[in-house]
PDB file of C-alpha atoms in Angstrom:
ATOM      1  CA  MET Q  23       7.434   6.476  26.250  1.00 63.00           C
ATOM      2  CA  SER Q  24       7.463   5.352  22.646  1.00 85.00           C
ATOM      3  CA  ALA Q  25       8.716   1.935  21.629  1.00 86.00           C
ATOM      4  CA  PHE Q  26      11.719   3.445  19.892  1.00 92.00           C
ATOM      5  CA  PHE Q  27      12.990   5.380  22.901  1.00 94.00           C
ATOM      6  CA  LEU Q  28      12.260   2.537  25.307  1.00 92.00           C
ATOM      7  CA  ALA Q  29      14.204   0.101  23.130  1.00 93.00           C
ATOM      8  CA  PHE Q  30      16.990   2.624  22.557  1.00 96.00           C
ATOM      9  CA  LEU Q  31      17.534   3.533  26.204  1.00 96.00           C
ATOM     10  CA  SER Q  32      17.123   0.058  27.655  1.00 95.00           C
ATOM     11  CA  THR Q  33      19.341  -1.591  25.029  1.00 96.00           C
ATOM     12  CA  ALA Q  34      22.045   1.037  25.478  1.00 96.00           C
ATOM     13  CA  LEU Q  35      21.944   0.603  29.260  1.00 95.00           C
ATOM     14  CA  VAL Q  36      22.050  -3.194  29.093  1.00 96.00           C
ATOM     15  CA  ILE Q  37      24.894  -3.238  26.558  1.00 95.00           C
ATOM     16  CA  ALA Q  38      26.908  -0.628  28.467  1.00 94.00           C
ATOM     17  CA  SER Q  39      26.580  -2.430  31.778  1.00 92.00           C
ATOM     18  CA  GLY Q  40      26.857  -5.939  30.345  1.00 88.00           C
ATOM     19  CA  ARG Q  41      29.620  -8.088  28.957  1.00 90.00           C
ATOM     20  CA  ASP Q  42      29.346  -7.014  25.336  1.00 92.00           C
ATOM     21  CA  ALA Q  43      30.802  -3.514  25.614  1.00 93.00           C
ATOM     22  CA  LEU Q  44      33.665  -4.820  27.730  1.00 92.00           C
ATOM     23  CA  PHE Q  45      34.329  -7.506  25.105  1.00 92.00           C
ATOM     24  CA  VAL Q  46      34.419  -4.857  22.361  1.00 93.00           C
ATOM     25  CA  ALA Q  47      36.767  -2.669  24.418  1.00 92.00           C
ATOM     26  CA  ARG Q  48      39.138  -5.567  25.046  1.00 91.00           C
ATOM     27  CA  LEU Q  49      38.945  -6.669  21.423  1.00 91.00           C
ATOM     28  CA  SER Q  50      39.707  -3.125  20.274  1.00 91.00           C
ATOM     29  CA  GLN Q  51      42.722  -3.052  22.526  1.00 88.00           C
ATOM     30  CA  ALA Q  52      43.939  -6.437  21.230  1.00 87.00           C
ATOM     31  CA  LEU Q  53      43.402  -5.407  17.589  1.00 86.00           C
ATOM     32  CA  HIS Q  54      45.126  -2.049  18.160  1.00 84.00           C
ATOM     33  CA  ARG Q  55      41.945  -0.151  17.233  1.00 81.00           C
ATOM     34  CA  ALA Q  56      41.620  -1.681  13.769  1.00 84.00           C
ATOM     35  CA  PRO Q  57      39.009   0.098  11.594  1.00 87.00           C
ATOM     36  CA  GLY Q  58      37.457  -3.234  10.632  1.00 90.00           C
ATOM     37  CA  LEU Q  59      36.120  -3.521  14.165  1.00 91.00           C
ATOM     38  CA  HIS Q  60      33.778  -0.586  13.583  1.00 93.00           C
ATOM     39  CA  VAL Q  61      32.422  -2.240  10.443  1.00 94.00           C
ATOM     40  CA  ALA Q  62      31.889  -5.415  12.479  1.00 94.00           C
ATOM     41  CA  ILE Q  63      30.062  -3.394  15.144  1.00 95.00           C
ATOM     42  CA  VAL Q  64      27.676  -1.939  12.564  1.00 96.00           C
ATOM     43  CA  LEU Q  65      26.979  -5.381  11.063  1.00 96.00           C
ATOM     44  CA  ALA Q  66      26.413  -6.930  14.497  1.00 96.00           C
ATOM     45  CA  ALA Q  67      24.119  -4.062  15.520  1.00 96.00           C
ATOM     46  CA  VAL Q  68      21.995  -4.612  12.413  1.00 96.00           C
ATOM     47  CA  VAL Q  69      21.650  -8.291  13.319  1.00 96.00           C
ATOM     48  CA  LEU Q  70      20.785  -7.335  16.909  1.00 95.00           C
ATOM     49  CA  GLY Q  71      18.105  -4.947  15.721  1.00 93.00           C
ATOM     50  CA  ALA Q  72      16.555  -7.386  13.256  1.00 94.00           C
ATOM     51  CA  LEU Q  73      16.804 -10.951  14.573  1.00 95.00           C
ATOM     52  CA  PRO Q  74      15.164 -10.740  18.041  1.00 94.00           C
ATOM     53  CA  VAL Q  75      12.385  -8.505  16.721  1.00 93.00           C
ATOM     54  CA  TRP Q  76      11.705 -10.854  13.800  1.00 94.00           C
ATOM     55  CA  LEU Q  77      11.721 -13.858  16.149  1.00 93.00           C
ATOM     56  CA  ALA Q  78       9.356 -12.111  18.559  1.00 91.00           C
ATOM     57  CA  GLY Q  79       7.013 -11.255  15.715  1.00 89.00           C
ATOM     58  CA  SER Q  80       6.871 -14.841  14.531  1.00 90.00           C
ATOM     59  CA  VAL Q  81       6.390 -16.273  18.024  1.00 89.00           C
ATOM     60  CA  ALA Q  82       3.979 -13.611  19.310  1.00 82.00           C
ATOM     61  CA  THR Q  83       1.332 -14.513  16.744  1.00 83.00           C
ATOM     62  CA  HIS Q  84       0.970 -17.915  18.420  1.00 87.00           C
ATOM     63  CA  LEU Q  85       0.884 -16.622  21.998  1.00 84.00           C
ATOM     64  CA  ASP Q  86      -2.221 -14.929  23.342  1.00 82.00           C
ATOM     65  CA  GLY Q  87      -3.044 -13.588  26.783  1.00 83.00           C
ATOM     66  CA  ALA Q  88      -1.192 -15.220  29.634  1.00 86.00           C
ATOM     67  CA  ALA Q  89       1.125 -17.224  27.383  1.00 89.00           C
ATOM     68  CA  GLY Q  90       2.404 -14.038  25.756  1.00 89.00           C
ATOM     69  CA  ARG Q  91       2.979 -12.399  29.117  1.00 91.00           C
ATOM     70  CA  LEU Q  92       4.836 -15.483  30.359  1.00 93.00           C
ATOM     71  CA  PHE Q  93       7.021 -15.373  27.243  1.00 93.00           C
ATOM     72  CA  VAL Q  94       7.917 -11.747  28.003  1.00 93.00           C
ATOM     73  CA  ALA Q  95       8.528 -12.588  31.667  1.00 95.00           C
ATOM     74  CA  LEU Q  96      10.849 -15.449  30.742  1.00 94.00           C
ATOM     75  CA  ALA Q  97      12.802 -13.281  28.291  1.00 95.00           C
ATOM     76  CA  LEU Q  98      13.263 -10.537  30.900  1.00 95.00           C
ATOM     77  CA  PHE Q  99      14.205 -13.098  33.547  1.00 95.00           C
ATOM     78  CA  VAL Q 100      16.873 -14.632  31.290  1.00 95.00           C
ATOM     79  CA  ALA Q 101      18.240 -11.161  30.456  1.00 95.00           C
ATOM     80  CA  GLY Q 102      18.501 -10.281  34.143  1.00 95.00           C
ATOM     81  CA  ALA Q 103      20.080 -13.613  35.028  1.00 95.00           C
ATOM     82  CA  GLU Q 104      22.650 -13.173  32.267  1.00 94.00           C
ATOM     83  CA  LEU Q 105      23.689  -9.825  33.710  1.00 93.00           C
ATOM     84  CA  LEU Q 106      23.909 -11.175  37.250  1.00 94.00           C
ATOM     85  CA  VAL Q 107      25.472 -14.595  36.724  1.00 93.00           C
ATOM     86  CA  LEU Q 108      27.793 -14.544  33.719  1.00 89.00           C
ATOM     87  CA  ARG Q 109      31.131 -12.807  33.953  1.00 85.00           C
ATOM     88  CA  SER Q 110      33.085 -11.192  31.156  1.00 82.00           C
ATOM     89  CA  SER Q 111      35.525 -13.209  29.119  1.00 78.00           C
ATOM     90  CA  PRO Q 112      39.229 -12.385  29.163  1.00 78.00           C
ATOM     91  CA  THR Q 113      40.967 -10.466  26.416  1.00 75.00           C
ATOM     92  CA  PRO Q 114      41.341 -12.644  23.323  1.00 75.00           C
ATOM     93  CA  ALA Q 115      44.911 -13.940  23.101  1.00 73.00           C
ATOM     94  CA  GLU Q 116      44.939 -14.159  19.304  1.00 76.00           C
ATOM     95  CA  PRO Q 117      42.002 -12.180  17.926  1.00 78.00           C
ATOM     96  CA  THR Q 118      41.140 -12.598  14.287  1.00 81.00           C
ATOM     97  CA  HIS Q 119      41.679  -9.745  11.887  1.00 82.00           C
ATOM     98  CA  SER Q 120      38.746 -10.855   9.735  1.00 87.00           C
ATOM     99  CA  THR Q 121      35.918  -8.334   9.856  1.00 89.00           C
ATOM    100  CA  ILE Q 122      33.254 -10.912   8.986  1.00 92.00           C
ATOM    101  CA  ALA Q 123      34.420 -13.335  11.681  1.00 91.00           C
ATOM    102  CA  THR Q 124      34.484 -10.546  14.249  1.00 91.00           C
ATOM    103  CA  ALA Q 125      31.012  -9.404  13.179  1.00 93.00           C
ATOM    104  CA  LEU Q 126      29.691 -12.952  13.460  1.00 95.00           C
ATOM    105  CA  VAL Q 127      31.114 -13.464  16.948  1.00 92.00           C
ATOM    106  CA  LEU Q 128      29.856 -10.094  18.125  1.00 94.00           C
ATOM    107  CA  ALA Q 129      26.396 -10.628  16.594  1.00 95.00           C
ATOM    108  CA  VAL Q 130      26.033 -14.004  18.306  1.00 95.00           C
ATOM    109  CA  ARG Q 131      27.117 -12.494  21.620  1.00 93.00           C
ATOM    110  CA  LEU Q 132      24.640  -9.624  21.278  1.00 95.00           C
ATOM    111  CA  VAL Q 133      21.649 -11.683  20.148  1.00 95.00           C
ATOM    112  CA  SER Q 134      22.170 -14.451  22.703  1.00 94.00           C
ATOM    113  CA  GLY Q 135      22.928 -12.026  25.525  1.00 93.00           C
ATOM    114  CA  ALA Q 136      20.848  -9.769  27.712  1.00 94.00           C
ATOM    115  CA  SER Q 137      20.301  -7.174  24.990  1.00 95.00           C
ATOM    116  CA  GLY Q 138      18.864  -9.765  22.607  1.00 95.00           C
ATOM    117  CA  PHE Q 139      16.464 -11.123  25.207  1.00 95.00           C
ATOM    118  CA  LEU Q 140      15.454  -7.604  26.184  1.00 94.00           C
ATOM    119  CA  LEU Q 141      14.576  -6.743  22.582  1.00 94.00           C
ATOM    120  CA  LEU Q 142      12.751 -10.063  22.301  1.00 93.00           C
ATOM    121  CA  ALA Q 143      10.614  -9.130  25.305  1.00 92.00           C
ATOM    122  CA  LEU Q 144       9.980  -5.579  24.092  1.00 92.00           C
ATOM    123  CA  ALA Q 145       8.927  -6.701  20.624  1.00 92.00           C
ATOM    124  CA  ALA Q 146       6.838  -9.699  21.701  1.00 90.00           C
ATOM    125  CA  ARG Q 147       4.041  -7.774  23.381  1.00 80.00           C
ATOM    126  CA  GLY Q 148       4.632  -4.246  22.156  1.00 76.00           C
ATOM    127  CA  THR Q 149       1.793  -2.364  20.523  1.00 77.00           C
ATOM    128  CA  ALA Q 150       4.016  -0.245  18.277  1.00 81.00           C
ATOM    129  CA  PRO Q 151       5.278  -1.480  14.911  1.00 85.00           C
ATOM    130  CA  ALA Q 152       8.249  -3.810  15.200  1.00 88.00           C
ATOM    131  CA  ALA Q 153      10.397  -1.481  13.096  1.00 91.00           C
ATOM    132  CA  PHE Q 154      10.453   1.062  15.942  1.00 93.00           C
ATOM    133  CA  THR Q 155      11.724  -1.521  18.415  1.00 92.00           C
ATOM    134  CA  ALA Q 156      14.279  -2.796  15.901  1.00 94.00           C
ATOM    135  CA  ALA Q 157      15.526   0.731  15.191  1.00 95.00           C
ATOM    136  CA  GLY Q 158      15.798   1.456  18.912  1.00 94.00           C
ATOM    137  CA  GLY Q 159      17.854  -1.683  19.488  1.00 94.00           C
ATOM    138  CA  LEU Q 160      20.065  -0.951  16.494  1.00 95.00           C
ATOM    139  CA  LEU Q 161      20.777   2.625  17.532  1.00 96.00           C
ATOM    140  CA  GLY Q 162      21.193   1.639  21.189  1.00 96.00           C
ATOM    141  CA  ALA Q 163      23.967  -0.741  20.173  1.00 96.00           C
ATOM    142  CA  LEU Q 164      25.478   1.857  17.851  1.00 96.00           C
ATOM    143  CA  ALA Q 165      25.459   4.419  20.660  1.00 96.00           C
ATOM    144  CA  VAL Q 166      27.482   2.289  23.071  1.00 96.00           C
ATOM    145  CA  LEU Q 167      29.693  -0.168  21.191  1.00 96.00           C
ATOM    146  CA  PRO Q 168      31.717   2.332  19.111  1.00 96.00           C
ATOM    147  CA  MET Q 169      32.407   4.316  22.284  1.00 96.00           C
ATOM    148  CA  ALA Q 170      33.648   1.137  23.961  1.00 94.00           C
ATOM    149  CA  ALA Q 171      35.860   0.401  20.959  1.00 94.00           C
ATOM    150  CA  LEU Q 172      37.334   3.892  21.048  1.00 94.00           C
ATOM    151  CA  ALA Q 173      37.798   3.831  24.817  1.00 92.00           C
ATOM    152  CA  GLY Q 174      39.686   0.535  24.779  1.00 87.00           C
ATOM    153  CA  GLU Q 175      41.362  -0.032  28.120  1.00 88.00           C
ATOM    154  CA  ASP Q 176      39.720   3.079  29.590  1.00 92.00           C
ATOM    155  CA  TRP Q 177      36.312   1.345  29.357  1.00 91.00           C
ATOM    156  CA  GLU Q 178      37.386  -1.058  32.116  1.00 87.00           C
ATOM    157  CA  ARG Q 179      37.946   1.873  34.465  1.00 89.00           C
ATOM    158  CA  LEU Q 180      34.286   2.906  34.317  1.00 90.00           C
ATOM    159  CA  PRO Q 181      32.309   1.916  37.436  1.00 89.00           C
ATOM    160  CA  LEU Q 182      30.009  -0.409  35.486  1.00 85.00           C
ATOM    161  CA  ARG Q 183      30.405  -3.223  38.019  1.00 83.00           C
ATOM    162  CA  ILE Q 184      28.158  -1.170  40.279  1.00 89.00           C
ATOM    163  CA  VAL Q 185      25.516  -0.590  37.590  1.00 92.00           C
ATOM    164  CA  ARG Q 186      25.417  -4.161  36.281  1.00 93.00           C
ATOM    165  CA  PRO Q 187      23.799  -5.830  39.332  1.00 94.00           C
ATOM    166  CA  GLY Q 188      21.218  -3.053  39.553  1.00 95.00           C
ATOM    167  CA  VAL Q 189      20.199  -3.456  35.922  1.00 95.00           C
ATOM    168  CA  GLY Q 190      20.168  -7.237  36.309  1.00 95.00           C
ATOM    169  CA  LEU Q 191      17.976  -7.060  39.402  1.00 96.00           C
ATOM    170  CA  ALA Q 192      15.606  -4.618  37.690  1.00 96.00           C
ATOM    171  CA  LEU Q 193      15.185  -7.014  34.759  1.00 96.00           C
ATOM    172  CA  LEU Q 194      14.703  -9.972  37.116  1.00 95.00           C
ATOM    173  CA  MET Q 195      12.081  -8.091  39.104  1.00 96.00           C
ATOM    174  CA  ALA Q 196      10.271  -6.979  35.942  1.00 95.00           C
ATOM    175  CA  GLY Q 197      10.216 -10.570  34.726  1.00 95.00           C
ATOM    176  CA  MET Q 198       8.935 -11.842  38.062  1.00 95.00           C
ATOM    177  CA  VAL Q 199       6.188  -9.207  38.280  1.00 95.00           C
ATOM    178  CA  ILE Q 200       5.016  -9.824  34.719  1.00 94.00           C
ATOM    179  CA  GLY Q 201       5.110 -13.574  35.317  1.00 93.00           C
ATOM    180  CA  TRP Q 202       3.165 -13.194  38.561  1.00 95.00           C
ATOM    181  CA  ILE Q 203       0.509 -11.116  36.812  1.00 92.00           C
ATOM    182  CA  ALA Q 204       0.292 -13.645  33.981  1.00 88.00           C
ATOM    183  CA  VAL Q 205      -0.206 -16.597  36.304  1.00 88.00           C
ATOM    184  CA  PHE Q 206      -2.551 -14.996  38.808  1.00 85.00           C
TER     185      PHE Q 206
END
């Protein structure tokens, strides 16, 4: 599977089953489906596509062999733990109507969440150009988050609470296997 499709599918799955899509759905409901939210989603998706891949590229040059594999294992482990441990935040009581502030909050949530760590792991040891991984992450976010914004309260009715532990366990297991291989 190419780096683009791997990044696209895995990022879309992690965002859909994680806290970020639920946050966007609740924010859309609180903002009464304001069009500025979609602009904020696009800006945050661009940051998600660029920042973890750039960081992985700058760190990966210093990590060779087992250290690089341990870096990937740690990133996958953190992504899986985030999906398993952290719960979603409640609906914002007084959400801001500023598009830039919303984009900043959403970008920080995406980059510091499971999707950011997943892209960090995919880009750190990937053999394909980083632009493919970045584009996959960007389009994965753009495939899920606007749907969550349009769905609003209906997004909470999806059975994602069943999918989330499975995705989290898969990421944890992948991190543990890669870490085991790196150490032994």
